[in-house]
mmCIF file of C-alpha atoms in Angstrom:
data_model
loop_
_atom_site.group_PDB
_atom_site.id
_atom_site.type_symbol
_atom_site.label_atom_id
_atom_site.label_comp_id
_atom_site.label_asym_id
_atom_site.label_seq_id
_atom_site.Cartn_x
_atom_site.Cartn_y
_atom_site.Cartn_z
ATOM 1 C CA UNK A 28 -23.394 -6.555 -12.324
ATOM 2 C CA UNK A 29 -25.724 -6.145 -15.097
ATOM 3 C CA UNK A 30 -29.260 -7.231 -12.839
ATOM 4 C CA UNK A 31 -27.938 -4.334 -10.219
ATOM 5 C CA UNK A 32 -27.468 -1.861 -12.540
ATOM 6 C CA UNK A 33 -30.984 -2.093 -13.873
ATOM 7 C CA UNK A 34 -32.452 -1.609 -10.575
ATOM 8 C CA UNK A 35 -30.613 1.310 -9.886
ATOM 9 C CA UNK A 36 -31.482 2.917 -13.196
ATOM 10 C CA UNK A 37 -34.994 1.620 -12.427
ATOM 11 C CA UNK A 38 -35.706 2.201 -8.745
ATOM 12 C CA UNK A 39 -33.064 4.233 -7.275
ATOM 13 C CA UNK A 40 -33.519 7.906 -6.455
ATOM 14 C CA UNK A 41 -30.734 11.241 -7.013
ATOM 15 C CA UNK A 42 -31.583 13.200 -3.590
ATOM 16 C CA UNK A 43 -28.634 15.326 -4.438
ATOM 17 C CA UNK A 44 -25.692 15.300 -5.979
ATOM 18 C CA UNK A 45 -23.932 12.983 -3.998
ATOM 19 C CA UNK A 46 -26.844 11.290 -2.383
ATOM 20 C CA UNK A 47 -28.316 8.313 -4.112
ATOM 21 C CA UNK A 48 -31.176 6.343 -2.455
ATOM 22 C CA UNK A 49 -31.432 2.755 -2.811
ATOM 23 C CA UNK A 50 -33.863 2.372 -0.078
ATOM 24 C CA UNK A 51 -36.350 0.695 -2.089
ATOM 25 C CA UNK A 52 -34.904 -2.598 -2.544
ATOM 26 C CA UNK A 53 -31.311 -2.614 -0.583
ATOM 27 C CA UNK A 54 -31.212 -0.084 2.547
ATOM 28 C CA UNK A 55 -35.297 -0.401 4.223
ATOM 29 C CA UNK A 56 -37.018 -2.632 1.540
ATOM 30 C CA UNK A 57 -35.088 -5.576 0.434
ATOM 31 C CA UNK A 58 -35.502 -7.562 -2.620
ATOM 32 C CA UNK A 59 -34.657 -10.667 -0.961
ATOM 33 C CA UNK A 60 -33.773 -12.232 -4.451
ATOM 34 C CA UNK A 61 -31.528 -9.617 -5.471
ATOM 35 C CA UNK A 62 -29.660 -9.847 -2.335
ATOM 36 C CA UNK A 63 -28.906 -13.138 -3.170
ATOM 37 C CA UNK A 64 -27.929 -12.787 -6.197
ATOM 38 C CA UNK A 65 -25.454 -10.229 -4.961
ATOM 39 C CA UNK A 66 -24.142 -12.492 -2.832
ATOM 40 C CA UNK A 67 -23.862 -14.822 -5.670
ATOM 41 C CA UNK A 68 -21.812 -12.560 -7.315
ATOM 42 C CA UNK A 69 -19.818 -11.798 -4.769
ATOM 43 C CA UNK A 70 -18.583 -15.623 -4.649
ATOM 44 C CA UNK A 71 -18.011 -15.299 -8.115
ATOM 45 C CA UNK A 72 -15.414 -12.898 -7.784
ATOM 46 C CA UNK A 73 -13.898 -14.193 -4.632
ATOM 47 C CA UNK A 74 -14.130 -17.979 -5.129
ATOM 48 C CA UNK A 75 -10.864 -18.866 -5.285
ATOM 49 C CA UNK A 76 -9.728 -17.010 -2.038
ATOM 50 C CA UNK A 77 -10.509 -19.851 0.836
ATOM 51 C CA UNK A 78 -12.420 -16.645 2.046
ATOM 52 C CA UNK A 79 -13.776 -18.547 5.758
ATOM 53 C CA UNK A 80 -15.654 -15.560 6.768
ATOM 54 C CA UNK A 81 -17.401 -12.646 6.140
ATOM 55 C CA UNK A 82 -17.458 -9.188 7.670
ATOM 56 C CA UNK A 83 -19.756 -6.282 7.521
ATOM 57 C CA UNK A 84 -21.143 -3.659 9.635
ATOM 58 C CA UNK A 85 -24.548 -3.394 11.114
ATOM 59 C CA UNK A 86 -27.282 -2.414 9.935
ATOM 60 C CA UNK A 87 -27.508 -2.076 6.194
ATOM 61 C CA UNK A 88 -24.670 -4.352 5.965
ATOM 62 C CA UNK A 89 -26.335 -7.146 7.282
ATOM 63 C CA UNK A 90 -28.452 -8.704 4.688
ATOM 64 C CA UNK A 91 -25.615 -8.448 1.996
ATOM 65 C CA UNK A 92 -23.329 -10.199 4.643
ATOM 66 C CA UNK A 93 -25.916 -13.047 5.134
ATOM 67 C CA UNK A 94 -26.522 -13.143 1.202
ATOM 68 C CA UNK A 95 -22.569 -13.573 0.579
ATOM 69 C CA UNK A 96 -21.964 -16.002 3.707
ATOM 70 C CA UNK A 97 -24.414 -18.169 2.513
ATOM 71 C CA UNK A 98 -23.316 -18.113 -1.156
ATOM 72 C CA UNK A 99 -19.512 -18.883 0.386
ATOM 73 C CA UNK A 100 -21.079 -21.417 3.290
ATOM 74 C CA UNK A 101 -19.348 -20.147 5.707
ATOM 75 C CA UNK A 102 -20.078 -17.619 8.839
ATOM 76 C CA UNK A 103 -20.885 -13.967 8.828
ATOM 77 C CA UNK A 104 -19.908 -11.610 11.460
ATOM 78 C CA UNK A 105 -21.637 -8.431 11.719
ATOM 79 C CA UNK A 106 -19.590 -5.240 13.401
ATOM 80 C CA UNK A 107 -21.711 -3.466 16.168
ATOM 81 C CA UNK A 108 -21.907 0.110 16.761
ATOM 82 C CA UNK A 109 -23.283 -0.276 20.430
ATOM 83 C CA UNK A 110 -21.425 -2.524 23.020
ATOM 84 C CA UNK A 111 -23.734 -5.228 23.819
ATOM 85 C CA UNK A 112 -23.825 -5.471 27.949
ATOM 86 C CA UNK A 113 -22.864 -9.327 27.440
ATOM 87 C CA UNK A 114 -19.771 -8.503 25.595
ATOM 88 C CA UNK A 115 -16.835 -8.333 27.470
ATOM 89 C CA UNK A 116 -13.662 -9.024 25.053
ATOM 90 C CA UNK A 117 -13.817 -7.045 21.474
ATOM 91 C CA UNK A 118 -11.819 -5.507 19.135
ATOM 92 C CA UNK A 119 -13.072 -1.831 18.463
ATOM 93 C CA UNK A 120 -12.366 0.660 15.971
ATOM 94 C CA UNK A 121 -13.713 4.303 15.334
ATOM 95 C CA UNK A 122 -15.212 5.329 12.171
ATOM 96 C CA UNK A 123 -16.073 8.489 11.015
ATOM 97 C CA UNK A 124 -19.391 9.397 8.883
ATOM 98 C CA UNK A 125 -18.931 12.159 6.274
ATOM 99 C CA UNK A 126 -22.958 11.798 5.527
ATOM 100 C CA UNK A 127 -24.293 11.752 9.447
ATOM 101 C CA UNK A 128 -20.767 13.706 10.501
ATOM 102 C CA UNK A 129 -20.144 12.232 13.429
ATOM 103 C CA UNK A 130 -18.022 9.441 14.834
ATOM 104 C CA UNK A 131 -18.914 5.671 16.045
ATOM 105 C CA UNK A 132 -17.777 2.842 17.733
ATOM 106 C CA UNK A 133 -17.426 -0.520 16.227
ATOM 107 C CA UNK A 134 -16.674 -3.223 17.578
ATOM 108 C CA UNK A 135 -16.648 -7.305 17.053
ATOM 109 C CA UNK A 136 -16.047 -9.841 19.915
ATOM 110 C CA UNK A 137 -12.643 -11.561 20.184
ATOM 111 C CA UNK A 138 -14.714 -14.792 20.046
ATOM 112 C CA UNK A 139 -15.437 -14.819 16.624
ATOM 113 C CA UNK A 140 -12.317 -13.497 14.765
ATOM 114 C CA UNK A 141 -8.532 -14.691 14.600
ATOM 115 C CA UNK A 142 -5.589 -15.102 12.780
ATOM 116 C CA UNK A 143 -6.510 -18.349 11.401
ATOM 117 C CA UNK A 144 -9.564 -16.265 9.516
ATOM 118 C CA UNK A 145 -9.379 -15.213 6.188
ATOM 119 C CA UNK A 146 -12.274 -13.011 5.671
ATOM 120 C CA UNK A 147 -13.925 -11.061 2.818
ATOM 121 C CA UNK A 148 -15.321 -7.612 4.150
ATOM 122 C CA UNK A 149 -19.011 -6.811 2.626
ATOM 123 C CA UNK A 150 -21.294 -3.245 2.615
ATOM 124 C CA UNK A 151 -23.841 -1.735 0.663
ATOM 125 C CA UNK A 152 -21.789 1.348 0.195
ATOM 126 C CA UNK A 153 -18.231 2.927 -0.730
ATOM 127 C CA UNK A 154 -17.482 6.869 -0.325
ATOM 128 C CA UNK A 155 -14.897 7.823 1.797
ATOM 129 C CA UNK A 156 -14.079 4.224 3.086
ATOM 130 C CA UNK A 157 -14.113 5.020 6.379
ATOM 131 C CA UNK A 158 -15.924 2.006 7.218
ATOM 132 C CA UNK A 159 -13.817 -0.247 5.481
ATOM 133 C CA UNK A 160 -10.556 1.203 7.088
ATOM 134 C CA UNK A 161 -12.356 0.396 10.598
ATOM 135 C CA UNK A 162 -13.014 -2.804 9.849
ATOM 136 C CA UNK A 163 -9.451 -3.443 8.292
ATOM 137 C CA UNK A 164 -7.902 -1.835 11.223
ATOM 138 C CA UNK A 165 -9.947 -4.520 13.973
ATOM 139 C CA UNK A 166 -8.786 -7.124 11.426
ATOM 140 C CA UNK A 167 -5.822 -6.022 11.811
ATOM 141 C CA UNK A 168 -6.296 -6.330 15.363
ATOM 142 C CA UNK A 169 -7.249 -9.590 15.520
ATOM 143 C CA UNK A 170 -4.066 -11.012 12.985
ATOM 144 C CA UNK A 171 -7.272 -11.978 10.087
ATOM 145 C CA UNK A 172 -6.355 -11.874 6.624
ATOM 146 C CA UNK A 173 -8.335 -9.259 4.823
ATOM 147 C CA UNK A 174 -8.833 -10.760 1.615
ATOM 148 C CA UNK A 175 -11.102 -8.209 -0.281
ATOM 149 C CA UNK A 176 -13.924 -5.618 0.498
ATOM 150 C CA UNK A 177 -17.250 -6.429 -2.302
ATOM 151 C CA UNK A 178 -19.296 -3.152 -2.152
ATOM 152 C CA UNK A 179 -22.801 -2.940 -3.764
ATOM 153 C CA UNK A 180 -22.126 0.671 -4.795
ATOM 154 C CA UNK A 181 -19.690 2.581 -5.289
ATOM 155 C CA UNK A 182 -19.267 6.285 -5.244
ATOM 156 C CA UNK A 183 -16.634 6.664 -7.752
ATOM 157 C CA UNK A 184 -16.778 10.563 -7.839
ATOM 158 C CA UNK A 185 -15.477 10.220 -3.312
ATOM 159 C CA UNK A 186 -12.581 9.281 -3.024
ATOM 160 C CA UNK A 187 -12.246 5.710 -0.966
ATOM 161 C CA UNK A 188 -12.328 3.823 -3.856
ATOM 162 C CA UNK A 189 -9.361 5.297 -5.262
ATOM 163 C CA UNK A 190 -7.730 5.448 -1.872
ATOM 164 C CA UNK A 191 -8.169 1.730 -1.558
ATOM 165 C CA UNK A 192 -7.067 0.177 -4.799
ATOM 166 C CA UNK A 193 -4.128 2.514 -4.164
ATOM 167 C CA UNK A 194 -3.190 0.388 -0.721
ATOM 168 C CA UNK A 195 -3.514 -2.280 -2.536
ATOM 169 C CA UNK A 196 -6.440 -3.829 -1.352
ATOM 170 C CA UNK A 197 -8.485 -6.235 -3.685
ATOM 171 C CA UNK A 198 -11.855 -4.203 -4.267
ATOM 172 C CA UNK A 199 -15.009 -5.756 -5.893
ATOM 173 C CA UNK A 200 -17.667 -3.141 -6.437
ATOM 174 C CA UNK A 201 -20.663 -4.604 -8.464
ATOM 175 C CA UNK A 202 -21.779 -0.718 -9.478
ATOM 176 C CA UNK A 203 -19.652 2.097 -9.708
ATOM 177 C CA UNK A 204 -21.648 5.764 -10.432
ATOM 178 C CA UNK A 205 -19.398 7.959 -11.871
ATOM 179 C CA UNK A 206 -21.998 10.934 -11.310
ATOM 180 C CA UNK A 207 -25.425 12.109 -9.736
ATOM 181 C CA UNK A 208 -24.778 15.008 -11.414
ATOM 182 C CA UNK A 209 -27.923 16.687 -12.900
ATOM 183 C CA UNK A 210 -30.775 14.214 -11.304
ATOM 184 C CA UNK A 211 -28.932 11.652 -13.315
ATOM 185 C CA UNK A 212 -27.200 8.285 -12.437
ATOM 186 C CA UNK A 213 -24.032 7.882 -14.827
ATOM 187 C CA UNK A 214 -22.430 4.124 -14.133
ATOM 188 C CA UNK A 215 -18.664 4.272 -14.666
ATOM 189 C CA UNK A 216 -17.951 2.761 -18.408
ATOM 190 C CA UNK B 7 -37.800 -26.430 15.284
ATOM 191 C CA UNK B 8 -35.501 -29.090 16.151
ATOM 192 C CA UNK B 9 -32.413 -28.027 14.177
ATOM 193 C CA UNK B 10 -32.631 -24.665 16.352
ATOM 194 C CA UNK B 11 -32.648 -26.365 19.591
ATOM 195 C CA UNK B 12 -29.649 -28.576 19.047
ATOM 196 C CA UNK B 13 -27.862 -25.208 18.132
ATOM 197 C CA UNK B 14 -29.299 -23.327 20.877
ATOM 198 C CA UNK B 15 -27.967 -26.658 23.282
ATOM 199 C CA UNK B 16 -25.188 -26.517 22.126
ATOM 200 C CA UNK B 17 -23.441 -23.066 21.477
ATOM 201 C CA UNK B 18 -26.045 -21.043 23.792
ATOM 202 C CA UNK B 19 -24.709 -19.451 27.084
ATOM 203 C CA UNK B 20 -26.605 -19.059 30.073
ATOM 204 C CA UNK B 21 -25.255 -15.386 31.141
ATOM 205 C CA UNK B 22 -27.985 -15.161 34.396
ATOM 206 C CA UNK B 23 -31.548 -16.437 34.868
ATOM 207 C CA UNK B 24 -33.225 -14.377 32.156
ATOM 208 C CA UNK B 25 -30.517 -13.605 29.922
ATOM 209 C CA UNK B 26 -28.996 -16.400 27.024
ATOM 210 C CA UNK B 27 -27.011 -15.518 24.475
ATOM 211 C CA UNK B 28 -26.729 -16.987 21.163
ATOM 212 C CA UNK B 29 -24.226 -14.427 19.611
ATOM 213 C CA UNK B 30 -21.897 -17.547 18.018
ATOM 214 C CA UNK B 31 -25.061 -18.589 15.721
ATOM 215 C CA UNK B 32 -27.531 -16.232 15.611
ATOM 216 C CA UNK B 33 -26.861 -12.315 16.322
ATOM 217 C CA UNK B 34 -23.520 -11.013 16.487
ATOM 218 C CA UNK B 35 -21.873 -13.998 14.261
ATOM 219 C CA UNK B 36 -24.275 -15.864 11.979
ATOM 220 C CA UNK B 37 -24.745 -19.248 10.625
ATOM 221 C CA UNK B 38 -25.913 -18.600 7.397
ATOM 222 C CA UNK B 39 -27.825 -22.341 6.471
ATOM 223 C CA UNK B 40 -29.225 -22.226 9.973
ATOM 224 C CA UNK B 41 -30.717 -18.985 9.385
ATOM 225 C CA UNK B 42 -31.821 -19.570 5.876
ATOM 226 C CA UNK B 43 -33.183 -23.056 7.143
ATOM 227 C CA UNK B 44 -35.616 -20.978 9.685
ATOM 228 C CA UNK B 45 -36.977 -18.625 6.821
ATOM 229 C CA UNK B 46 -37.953 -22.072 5.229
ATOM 230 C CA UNK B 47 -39.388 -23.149 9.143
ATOM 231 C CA UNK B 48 -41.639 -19.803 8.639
ATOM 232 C CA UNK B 49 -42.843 -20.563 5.026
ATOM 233 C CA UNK B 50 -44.417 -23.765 6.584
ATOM 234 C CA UNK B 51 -45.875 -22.756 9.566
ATOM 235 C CA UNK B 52 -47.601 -19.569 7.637
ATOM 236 C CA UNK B 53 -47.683 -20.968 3.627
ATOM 237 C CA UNK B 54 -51.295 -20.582 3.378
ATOM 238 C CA UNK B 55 -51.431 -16.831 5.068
ATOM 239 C CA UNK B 56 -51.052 -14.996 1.375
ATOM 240 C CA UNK B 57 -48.200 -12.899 3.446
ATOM 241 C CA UNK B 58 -46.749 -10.198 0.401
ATOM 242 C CA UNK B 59 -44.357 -8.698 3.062
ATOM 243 C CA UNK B 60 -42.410 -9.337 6.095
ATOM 244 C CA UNK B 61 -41.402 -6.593 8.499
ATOM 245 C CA UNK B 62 -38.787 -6.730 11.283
ATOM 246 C CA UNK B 63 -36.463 -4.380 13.220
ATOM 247 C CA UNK B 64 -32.700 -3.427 12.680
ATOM 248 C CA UNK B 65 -30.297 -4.777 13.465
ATOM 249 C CA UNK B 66 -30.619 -8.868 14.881
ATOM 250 C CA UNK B 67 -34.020 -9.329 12.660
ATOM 251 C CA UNK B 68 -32.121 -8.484 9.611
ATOM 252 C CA UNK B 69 -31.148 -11.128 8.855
ATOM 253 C CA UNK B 70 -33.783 -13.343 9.822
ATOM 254 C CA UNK B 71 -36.236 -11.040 7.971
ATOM 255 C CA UNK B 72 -34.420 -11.622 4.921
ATOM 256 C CA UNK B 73 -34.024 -15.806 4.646
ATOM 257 C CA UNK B 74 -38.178 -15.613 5.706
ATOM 258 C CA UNK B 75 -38.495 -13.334 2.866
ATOM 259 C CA UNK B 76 -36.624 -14.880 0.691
ATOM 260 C CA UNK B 77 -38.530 -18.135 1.418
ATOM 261 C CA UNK B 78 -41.570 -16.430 0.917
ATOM 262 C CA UNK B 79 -40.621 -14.740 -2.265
ATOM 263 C CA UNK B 80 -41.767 -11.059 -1.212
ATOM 264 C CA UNK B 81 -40.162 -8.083 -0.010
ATOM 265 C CA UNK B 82 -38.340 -7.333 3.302
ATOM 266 C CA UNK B 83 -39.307 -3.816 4.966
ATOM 267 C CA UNK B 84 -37.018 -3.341 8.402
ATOM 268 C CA UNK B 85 -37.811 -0.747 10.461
ATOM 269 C CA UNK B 86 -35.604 1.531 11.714
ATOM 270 C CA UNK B 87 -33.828 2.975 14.831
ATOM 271 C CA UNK B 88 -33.085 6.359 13.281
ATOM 272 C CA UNK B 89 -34.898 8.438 11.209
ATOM 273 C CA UNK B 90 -32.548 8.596 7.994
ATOM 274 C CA UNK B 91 -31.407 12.482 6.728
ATOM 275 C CA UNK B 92 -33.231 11.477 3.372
ATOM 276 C CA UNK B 93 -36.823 9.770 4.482
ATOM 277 C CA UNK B 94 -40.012 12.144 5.308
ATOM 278 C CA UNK B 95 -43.198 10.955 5.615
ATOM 279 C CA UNK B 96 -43.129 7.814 7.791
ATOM 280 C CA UNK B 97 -44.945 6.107 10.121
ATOM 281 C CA UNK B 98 -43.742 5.808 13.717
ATOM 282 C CA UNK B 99 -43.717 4.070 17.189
ATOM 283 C CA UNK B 100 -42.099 3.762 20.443
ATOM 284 C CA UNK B 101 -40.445 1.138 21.971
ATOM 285 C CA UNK B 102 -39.360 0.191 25.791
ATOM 286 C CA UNK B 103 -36.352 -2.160 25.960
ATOM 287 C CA UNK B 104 -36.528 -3.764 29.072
ATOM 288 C CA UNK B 105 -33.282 -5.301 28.229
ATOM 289 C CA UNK B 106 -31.596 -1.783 27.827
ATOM 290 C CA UNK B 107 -33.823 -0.130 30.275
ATOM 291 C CA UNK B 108 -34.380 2.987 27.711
ATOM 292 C CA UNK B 109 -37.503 3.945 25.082
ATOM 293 C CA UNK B 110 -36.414 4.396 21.431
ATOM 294 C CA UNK B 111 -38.347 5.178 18.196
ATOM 295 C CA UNK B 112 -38.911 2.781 15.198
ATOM 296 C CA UNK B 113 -39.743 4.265 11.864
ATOM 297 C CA UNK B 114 -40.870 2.836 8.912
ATOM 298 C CA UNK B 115 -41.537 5.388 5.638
ATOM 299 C CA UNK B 116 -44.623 5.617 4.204
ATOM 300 C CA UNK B 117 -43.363 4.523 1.289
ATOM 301 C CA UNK B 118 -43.290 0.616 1.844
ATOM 302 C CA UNK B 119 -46.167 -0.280 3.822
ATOM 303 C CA UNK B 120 -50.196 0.314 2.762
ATOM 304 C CA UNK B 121 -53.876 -1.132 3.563
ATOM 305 C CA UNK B 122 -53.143 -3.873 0.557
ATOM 306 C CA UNK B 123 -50.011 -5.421 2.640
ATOM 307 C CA UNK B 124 -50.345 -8.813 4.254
ATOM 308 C CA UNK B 125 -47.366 -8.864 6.892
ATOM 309 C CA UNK B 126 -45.877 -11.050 8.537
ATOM 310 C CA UNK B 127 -43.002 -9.748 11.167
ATOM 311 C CA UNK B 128 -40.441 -12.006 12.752
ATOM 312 C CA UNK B 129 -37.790 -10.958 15.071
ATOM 313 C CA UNK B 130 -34.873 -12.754 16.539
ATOM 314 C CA UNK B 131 -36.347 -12.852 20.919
ATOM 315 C CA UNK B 132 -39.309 -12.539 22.538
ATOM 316 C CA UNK B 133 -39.469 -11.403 25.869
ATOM 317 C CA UNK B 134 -41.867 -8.737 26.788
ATOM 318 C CA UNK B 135 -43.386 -8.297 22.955
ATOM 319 C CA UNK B 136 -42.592 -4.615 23.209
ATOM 320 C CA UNK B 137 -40.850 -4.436 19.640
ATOM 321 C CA UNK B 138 -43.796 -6.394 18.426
ATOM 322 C CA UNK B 139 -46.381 -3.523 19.617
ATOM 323 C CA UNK B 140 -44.248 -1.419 18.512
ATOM 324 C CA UNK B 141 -44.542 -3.044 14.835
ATOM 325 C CA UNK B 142 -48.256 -3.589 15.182
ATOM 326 C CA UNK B 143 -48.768 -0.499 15.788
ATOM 327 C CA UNK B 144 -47.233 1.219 12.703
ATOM 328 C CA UNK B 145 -48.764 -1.590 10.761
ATOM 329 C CA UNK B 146 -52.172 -0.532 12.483
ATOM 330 C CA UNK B 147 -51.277 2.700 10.720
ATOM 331 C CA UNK B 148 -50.463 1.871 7.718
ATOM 332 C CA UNK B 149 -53.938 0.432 7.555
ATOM 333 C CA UNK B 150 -51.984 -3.049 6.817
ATOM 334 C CA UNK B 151 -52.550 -6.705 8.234
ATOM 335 C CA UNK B 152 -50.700 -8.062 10.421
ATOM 336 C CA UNK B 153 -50.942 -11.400 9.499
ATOM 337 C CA UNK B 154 -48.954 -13.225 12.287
ATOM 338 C CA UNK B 155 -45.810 -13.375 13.625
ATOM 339 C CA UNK B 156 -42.551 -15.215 14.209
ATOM 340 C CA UNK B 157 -39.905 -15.660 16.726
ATOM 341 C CA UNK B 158 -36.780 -17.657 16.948
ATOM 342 C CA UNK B 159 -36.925 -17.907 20.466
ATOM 343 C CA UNK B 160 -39.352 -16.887 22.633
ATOM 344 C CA UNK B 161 -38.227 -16.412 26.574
ATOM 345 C CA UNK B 162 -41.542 -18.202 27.445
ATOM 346 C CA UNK B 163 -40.587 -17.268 31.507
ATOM 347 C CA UNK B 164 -41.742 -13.660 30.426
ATOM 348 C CA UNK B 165 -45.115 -12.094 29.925
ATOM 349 C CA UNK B 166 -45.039 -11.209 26.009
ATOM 350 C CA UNK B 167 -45.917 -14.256 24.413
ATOM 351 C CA UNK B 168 -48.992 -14.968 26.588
ATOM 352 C CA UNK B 169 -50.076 -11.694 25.945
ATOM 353 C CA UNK B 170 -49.633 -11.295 22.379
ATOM 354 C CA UNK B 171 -51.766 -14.851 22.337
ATOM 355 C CA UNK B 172 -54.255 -13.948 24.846
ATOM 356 C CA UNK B 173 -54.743 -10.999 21.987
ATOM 357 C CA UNK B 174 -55.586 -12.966 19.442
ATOM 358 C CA UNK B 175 -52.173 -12.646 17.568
ATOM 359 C CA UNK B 176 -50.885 -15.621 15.628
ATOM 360 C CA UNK B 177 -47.439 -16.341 17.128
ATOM 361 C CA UNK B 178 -45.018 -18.760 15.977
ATOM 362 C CA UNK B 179 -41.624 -19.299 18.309
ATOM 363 C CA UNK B 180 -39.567 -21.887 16.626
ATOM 364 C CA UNK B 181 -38.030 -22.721 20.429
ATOM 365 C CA UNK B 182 -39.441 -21.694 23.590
ATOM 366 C CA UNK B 183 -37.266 -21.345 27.098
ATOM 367 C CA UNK B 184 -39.187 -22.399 29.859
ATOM 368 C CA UNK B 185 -36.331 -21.640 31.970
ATOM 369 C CA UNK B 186 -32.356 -20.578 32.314
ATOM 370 C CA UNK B 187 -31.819 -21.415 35.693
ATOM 371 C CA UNK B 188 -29.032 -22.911 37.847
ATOM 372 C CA UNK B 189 -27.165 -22.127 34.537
ATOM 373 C CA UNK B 190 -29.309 -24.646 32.717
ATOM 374 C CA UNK B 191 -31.359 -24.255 29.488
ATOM 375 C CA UNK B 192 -35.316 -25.549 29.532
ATOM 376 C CA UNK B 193 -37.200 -25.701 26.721
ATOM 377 C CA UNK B 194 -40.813 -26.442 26.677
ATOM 378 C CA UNK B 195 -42.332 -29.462 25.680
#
């Protein structure tokens, strides 16, 4: 996604080399009209799926969710990483953080996903895919379809990309950086 | 907002006298045209306010903050829970949830809020306005305006929106609960 791309090479920040911070318009600020148009994009490439739903995880997940739900018109469920004390029923999964190295809980209420659902998973990121393979695993839970993962950025240098396409799932990724190598952001082709 | 209150009728739940949960529609799964629909409710009731930012907190003002931003045409700055490994210099404040019974910090860096900002922060309840304090306070810091705020749904049975008025703040609740006993939903007026 061309727009994207030119943020990143405009706005975006090497902290290290595998550490790229997009927290001027995607992870703390938020250009609300790129978000949008992400989401836009995002129906572009999924259109013809029925897609009735869209997951993601909270936080930093949340406004590309809402961008894409509202682009597809239909729901967005957002994966919570603390138990609400009004949820009873949920579907939980652990995922494991390679960047904060630690473990966490999500988890989505049994109300809002079933096996009539055919849902397109959304986040702003893609390294290890841990995240992903939590969410697939409470889809799996719950008897949804997962129909694709669309991921704002993707670390191709990690390795859940890779691991991904290899299982087979169908894997959008509007930016793909090869390398942060040297203070400098290298987009794959 | 009328639209609001017909979903709040019907796909609230009263879980006890102060407690109602709107986790079908609003913050665990989300309608996306209702929530883009109350960013446009917010560009109305502040349009003339020359607002160039809107704050909230992660995760349930997410996506509220970005539909009110996106109405508005400006960026979205949400604060958040946990410092992140990369952000420094930031400004801070602490919050009481009454609802969780515990304090946490709210952090917002440096980087996205100054004395030229006009903000305007929404959030998704209202109860005891301690997440708005919080938020005025690191706006105080910043040496940036806080221009008003709005709430989806202020519990007007508790003390924060009174006291957020009684200091001079400009508030905007698109519904207010008068009451959620005997199981029963009241709004006012």
């Amino acid at each position: 996604m061309k727009e994207l791309k030119d943020y990143i090479k405009l706005h975006g920040k090497v902290a290290n080399s595998s550490t790229l911070k997009v927290d001027s318009f995607i992870n703390h600020q938020i250009d609300p009209k790129l978000m949008m148009a992400i989401g836009e994009e995002f129906k572009k490439r999924f259109q013809d799926k029925n897609i009735n739903k869209v997951l993601t995880i909270e936080a930093s997940g949340i406004a590309i969710g809402l961008a894409t739900a509202f682009a597809f018109n239909v729901p967005l469920v957002f994966a919570k990483k603390k138990k609400p004390s009004t949820m009873n029923d949920m579907y939980n999964a652990t995922v494991y953080s390679f960047t904060k190295k630690e473990s966490y809980n999500v988890c989505v209420s049994k109300e809002f996903l079933n096996e009539n659902d055919k849902v397109l998973v959304v986040d702003d990121f893609l390294a290890m895919g841990n995240a992903l393979v939590g969410l697939k695993e409470i889809l799996n839970e719950a008897g949804a379809e997962f129909v694709g993962a669309g991921i704002v950025i993707e670390k191709g240098f990690q390795e859940g990309g890779k691991f991904l396409r290899e299982n087979g799932i169908h894997l959008e990724s509007l930016a793909i950086i090869d390398s942060l190598e040297n203070n400098t952001i290298k987009f794959k082709d």
